[in-house]
CSV table of C-alpha atoms in Angstrom, one decimal:
chain,number,residue,atom,x,y,z
O,1,UNK,CA,0.0,0.0,0.0
O,2,UNK,CA,1.1,3.5,-0.7
O,3,UNK,CA,1.3,5.6,2.4
O,4,UNK,CA,3.0,8.6,3.9
O,5,UNK,CA,3.6,8.9,7.6
O,6,UNK,CA,4.4,12.0,9.5
O,7,UNK,CA,4.8,10.8,13.1
O,8,UNK,CA,4.6,14.3,14.8
O,9,UNK,CA,1.4,16.2,14.8
O,10,UNK,CA,3.1,19.2,16.4
O,11,UNK,CA,6.8,20.2,16.6
O,12,UNK,CA,7.6,23.1,18.8
O,13,UNK,CA,11.1,24.7,18.8
O,14,UNK,CA,12.7,28.0,19.8
O,15,UNK,CA,13.9,30.4,17.2
O,16,UNK,CA,17.4,29.6,16.1
O,17,UNK,CA,17.1,25.9,17.0
O,18,UNK,CA,17.5,23.2,14.4
O,19,UNK,CA,14.4,21.7,12.9
O,20,UNK,CA,13.7,18.2,11.5
O,21,UNK,CA,10.2,17.3,10.3
O,22,UNK,CA,10.0,13.5,9.8
O,23,UNK,CA,8.4,11.8,6.8
O,24,UNK,CA,8.4,8.1,6.0
O,25,UNK,CA,6.8,6.6,3.0
O,26,UNK,CA,5.7,3.2,1.9
O,27,UNK,CA,5.9,2.5,-1.8
O,28,UNK,CA,7.4,-0.3,-3.8
O,29,UNK,CA,8.1,1.6,-7.0
O,30,UNK,CA,10.2,4.7,-7.7
O,31,UNK,CA,8.8,7.5,-5.6
O,32,UNK,CA,8.7,11.2,-6.1
O,33,UNK,CA,8.6,13.1,-2.8
O,34,UNK,CA,7.5,16.6,-2.0
O,35,UNK,CA,7.1,18.9,0.9
O,36,UNK,CA,4.2,21.4,0.9
O,37,UNK,CA,3.7,24.2,3.3
O,38,UNK,CA,0.5,25.9,4.4
O,39,UNK,CA,1.0,29.2,6.3
O,40,UNK,CA,-1.9,30.5,8.4
O,41,UNK,CA,-4.8,31.5,6.2
O,42,UNK,CA,-2.9,30.8,3.0
O,43,UNK,CA,-3.1,28.1,0.4
O,44,UNK,CA,-1.0,25.0,0.2
O,45,UNK,CA,2.2,25.7,-1.7
O,46,UNK,CA,5.1,23.6,-2.8
O,47,UNK,CA,8.2,24.0,-0.7
O,48,UNK,CA,10.6,21.6,-2.3
O,49,UNK,CA,10.8,18.3,-4.3
O,50,UNK,CA,13.4,15.7,-4.0
O,51,UNK,CA,14.4,15.6,-7.7
O,52,UNK,CA,15.3,19.3,-7.6
O,53,UNK,CA,17.8,18.8,-4.7
O,54,UNK,CA,17.4,22.5,-3.9
O,55,UNK,CA,17.2,24.5,-0.7
O,56,UNK,CA,14.2,26.7,-0.3
O,57,UNK,CA,14.0,29.2,2.6
O,58,UNK,CA,16.9,27.3,4.2
O,59,UNK,CA,15.1,24.0,4.2
O,60,UNK,CA,16.5,20.9,2.6
O,61,UNK,CA,15.3,17.3,2.4
O,62,UNK,CA,17.1,14.2,1.2
O,63,UNK,CA,15.5,11.1,-0.1
O,64,UNK,CA,16.8,8.0,1.7
O,65,UNK,CA,15.5,5.0,-0.2
O,66,UNK,CA,17.0,2.6,2.3
O,67,UNK,CA,15.1,4.1,5.2
O,68,UNK,CA,12.2,5.2,3.0
O,69,UNK,CA,12.4,8.6,4.5
O,70,UNK,CA,12.3,12.2,3.3
O,71,UNK,CA,12.9,14.3,6.4
O,72,UNK,CA,12.8,18.1,6.1
O,73,UNK,CA,15.6,19.9,7.9
O,74,UNK,CA,16.6,23.5,8.6
O,75,UNK,CA,19.6,24.4,10.7
O,76,UNK,CA,18.2,27.5,12.3
O,77,UNK,CA,14.4,27.9,12.6
O,78,UNK,CA,12.8,31.3,12.2
O,79,UNK,CA,9.4,32.5,13.6
O,80,UNK,CA,8.1,32.9,10.0
O,81,UNK,CA,8.6,29.2,9.5
O,82,UNK,CA,5.6,28.5,11.7
O,83,UNK,CA,3.2,26.7,9.5
O,84,UNK,CA,1.7,23.3,8.7
O,85,UNK,CA,4.0,21.1,6.7
O,86,UNK,CA,2.8,18.2,4.5
O,87,UNK,CA,5.0,15.5,3.0
O,88,UNK,CA,3.6,14.0,-0.2
O,89,UNK,CA,4.3,11.1,-2.4
O,90,UNK,CA,3.6,10.9,-6.1
O,91,UNK,CA,3.5,7.4,-7.5
O,92,UNK,CA,4.7,6.4,-11.0
O,93,UNK,CA,2.3,6.3,-13.9
O,94,UNK,CA,0.5,8.8,-16.0
O,95,UNK,CA,-1.1,10.7,-13.2
O,96,UNK,CA,-0.2,13.5,-10.9
O,97,UNK,CA,-2.1,12.0,-7.9
O,98,UNK,CA,-0.4,13.0,-4.6
O,99,UNK,CA,-0.6,11.0,-1.4
O,100,UNK,CA,-0.2,13.2,1.6
O,101,UNK,CA,0.9,12.6,5.1
O,102,UNK,CA,-1.2,13.8,8.1
O,103,UNK,CA,0.9,17.0,8.4
O,104,UNK,CA,3.0,18.4,11.1
O,105,UNK,CA,2.4,21.8,12.6
O,106,UNK,CA,5.7,23.6,13.2
O,107,UNK,CA,5.6,26.2,15.9
O,108,UNK,CA,8.7,28.4,16.3
O,109,UNK,CA,8.7,30.3,19.6
O,110,UNK,CA,10.6,33.6,20.0
L,1,UNK,CA,-0.6,34.0,-6.3
L,2,UNK,CA,-0.9,30.6,-7.9
L,3,UNK,CA,-3.9,31.6,-10.1
L,4,UNK,CA,-6.2,28.7,-9.1
L,5,UNK,CA,-9.5,30.1,-8.0
L,6,UNK,CA,-12.3,28.3,-6.1
L,7,UNK,CA,-15.8,29.4,-5.3
L,8,UNK,CA,-17.4,29.7,-2.9
L,9,UNK,CA,-15.0,30.3,-0.1
L,10,UNK,CA,-17.4,29.0,2.6
L,11,UNK,CA,-20.5,26.9,2.3
L,12,UNK,CA,-22.9,26.0,5.1
L,13,UNK,CA,-25.7,23.5,4.4
L,14,UNK,CA,-27.8,20.8,6.0
L,15,UNK,CA,-27.6,17.1,5.9
L,16,UNK,CA,-29.2,15.5,2.9
L,17,UNK,CA,-28.5,18.5,0.7
L,18,UNK,CA,-26.5,18.8,-2.5
L,19,UNK,CA,-23.8,21.4,-3.2
L,20,UNK,CA,-21.5,22.2,-6.1
L,21,UNK,CA,-17.9,23.5,-5.7
L,22,UNK,CA,-16.3,25.3,-8.5
L,23,UNK,CA,-12.6,25.5,-9.5
L,24,UNK,CA,-10.9,27.4,-12.2
L,25,UNK,CA,-7.3,26.2,-13.0
L,26,UNK,CA,-4.3,28.4,-13.7
L,27,UNK,CA,-4.3,29.8,-17.2
L,28,UNK,CA,-3.0,27.2,-19.6
L,29,UNK,CA,-3.2,24.3,-17.2
L,30,UNK,CA,-5.2,21.3,-18.5
L,31,UNK,CA,-5.3,19.1,-15.5
L,32,UNK,CA,-7.4,19.6,-12.3
L,33,UNK,CA,-7.3,17.7,-9.1
L,34,UNK,CA,-9.6,17.6,-6.1
L,35,UNK,CA,-8.5,17.0,-2.6
L,36,UNK,CA,-10.5,16.8,0.7
L,37,UNK,CA,-8.9,18.0,3.9
L,38,UNK,CA,-10.6,16.8,7.1
L,39,UNK,CA,-9.5,16.6,10.7
L,40,UNK,CA,-9.6,12.9,10.9
L,41,UNK,CA,-8.5,11.9,7.4
L,42,UNK,CA,-6.0,14.6,6.6
L,43,UNK,CA,-5.5,15.6,3.0
L,44,UNK,CA,-6.9,13.0,0.6
L,45,UNK,CA,-6.9,12.8,-3.2
L,46,UNK,CA,-10.4,12.5,-4.6
L,47,UNK,CA,-10.1,12.7,-8.4
L,48,UNK,CA,-8.1,14.1,-11.3
L,49,UNK,CA,-9.3,15.4,-14.7
L,50,UNK,CA,-7.2,16.1,-17.8
L,51,UNK,CA,-8.7,18.1,-20.6
L,52,UNK,CA,-12.2,17.0,-19.8
L,53,UNK,CA,-11.5,13.4,-19.2
L,54,UNK,CA,-11.2,11.6,-15.8
L,55,UNK,CA,-7.6,10.4,-15.4
L,56,UNK,CA,-7.3,9.1,-11.8
L,57,UNK,CA,-9.7,8.3,-9.0
L,58,UNK,CA,-8.9,8.2,-5.3
L,59,UNK,CA,-11.1,7.9,-2.2
L,60,UNK,CA,-14.1,9.6,-3.7
L,61,UNK,CA,-17.5,8.5,-2.4
L,62,UNK,CA,-20.2,7.4,-4.8
L,63,UNK,CA,-22.3,10.4,-3.5
L,64,UNK,CA,-19.6,12.7,-5.0
L,65,UNK,CA,-19.0,13.4,-8.6
L,66,UNK,CA,-16.9,15.7,-10.6
L,67,UNK,CA,-16.5,17.0,-14.2
L,68,UNK,CA,-14.2,19.2,-16.2
L,69,UNK,CA,-15.8,21.4,-18.8
L,70,UNK,CA,-14.5,22.5,-22.2
L,71,UNK,CA,-13.3,25.8,-20.7
L,72,UNK,CA,-11.3,23.6,-18.3
L,73,UNK,CA,-13.0,24.7,-15.1
L,74,UNK,CA,-14.1,21.9,-12.9
L,75,UNK,CA,-17.0,21.3,-10.6
L,76,UNK,CA,-17.2,18.9,-7.6
L,77,UNK,CA,-20.8,17.8,-6.8
L,78,UNK,CA,-21.5,16.5,-3.3
L,79,UNK,CA,-24.9,15.0,-2.7
L,80,UNK,CA,-26.8,13.5,0.2
L,81,UNK,CA,-24.5,15.3,2.4
L,82,UNK,CA,-23.6,13.9,5.8
L,83,UNK,CA,-22.0,15.6,8.8
L,84,UNK,CA,-18.8,13.8,8.1
L,85,UNK,CA,-18.5,15.6,4.7
L,86,UNK,CA,-17.6,18.8,6.5
L,87,UNK,CA,-14.1,19.6,5.3
L,88,UNK,CA,-11.9,21.9,3.3
L,89,UNK,CA,-12.0,21.0,-0.3
L,90,UNK,CA,-9.0,22.0,-2.4
L,91,UNK,CA,-8.6,22.1,-6.1
L,92,UNK,CA,-5.2,22.1,-7.7
L,93,UNK,CA,-4.0,22.3,-11.3
L,94,UNK,CA,-1.0,21.4,-13.4
L,95,UNK,CA,0.0,21.8,-17.0
L,96,UNK,CA,-0.8,18.3,-18.3
L,97,UNK,CA,-1.2,16.2,-15.2
L,98,UNK,CA,1.8,14.0,-15.6
L,99,UNK,CA,4.1,12.8,-12.9
L,100,UNK,CA,6.8,15.4,-12.9
L,101,UNK,CA,4.7,18.5,-12.7
L,102,UNK,CA,4.1,20.9,-9.8
L,103,UNK,CA,0.6,21.1,-8.7
L,104,UNK,CA,-0.7,24.6,-7.8
L,105,UNK,CA,-3.4,24.7,-5.1
L,106,UNK,CA,-6.4,27.0,-4.8
L,107,UNK,CA,-7.5,28.6,-1.5
L,108,UNK,CA,-10.1,25.9,-0.8
L,109,UNK,CA,-13.8,25.8,-0.1
L,110,UNK,CA,-14.7,25.2,3.5
L,111,UNK,CA,-17.9,23.1,3.7
L,112,UNK,CA,-19.9,22.9,6.9
L,113,UNK,CA,-22.7,20.4,7.0
L,114,UNK,CA,-25.1,20.9,9.9
């Protein structure tokens, strides 16, 4: 079965502390992984995707196929990073269907 | 702004009723996706259309149906509404709906069934 698991509902850190939002996936094929972010009262927007291997707003994520993980990391959290973060899996095939995790709320305290 | 628009923003209705949610994709995008976000189920894929044709189906109830019109806007019809249908319904669009594209999300329609 295709599944994305984000074990933490809420992650609370202080400004300047490192952040790691966990994401594990279950998929037998070749996965494509994404992180989406939803700031308060805003729409869901793409943060980064594993095939781009880029850093957006200081966030990075590395796909670890051995551990079937795609954790999101940032070395120094900022208050403006407070938001809901969703990890998503897109399966192979001629469709763009995304399978989302339950989401993790990141709260960065001053 | 991603350009995907959804109407209405909010909808309050009663059990047993039927509602229609509307989505206009970004200019030039041919594929539309519908997702449901609820407290207990999280964000779930419902259905995808590409250029008027259904391309993929997810956990969409039989009471729900969707279509994409020639002008590429899409409607999600929810009938015989139940309390558990209360959720935020998102529409997203992408260029052709294939695997490697970015999906751009709309602001959502918040449905409350009383």
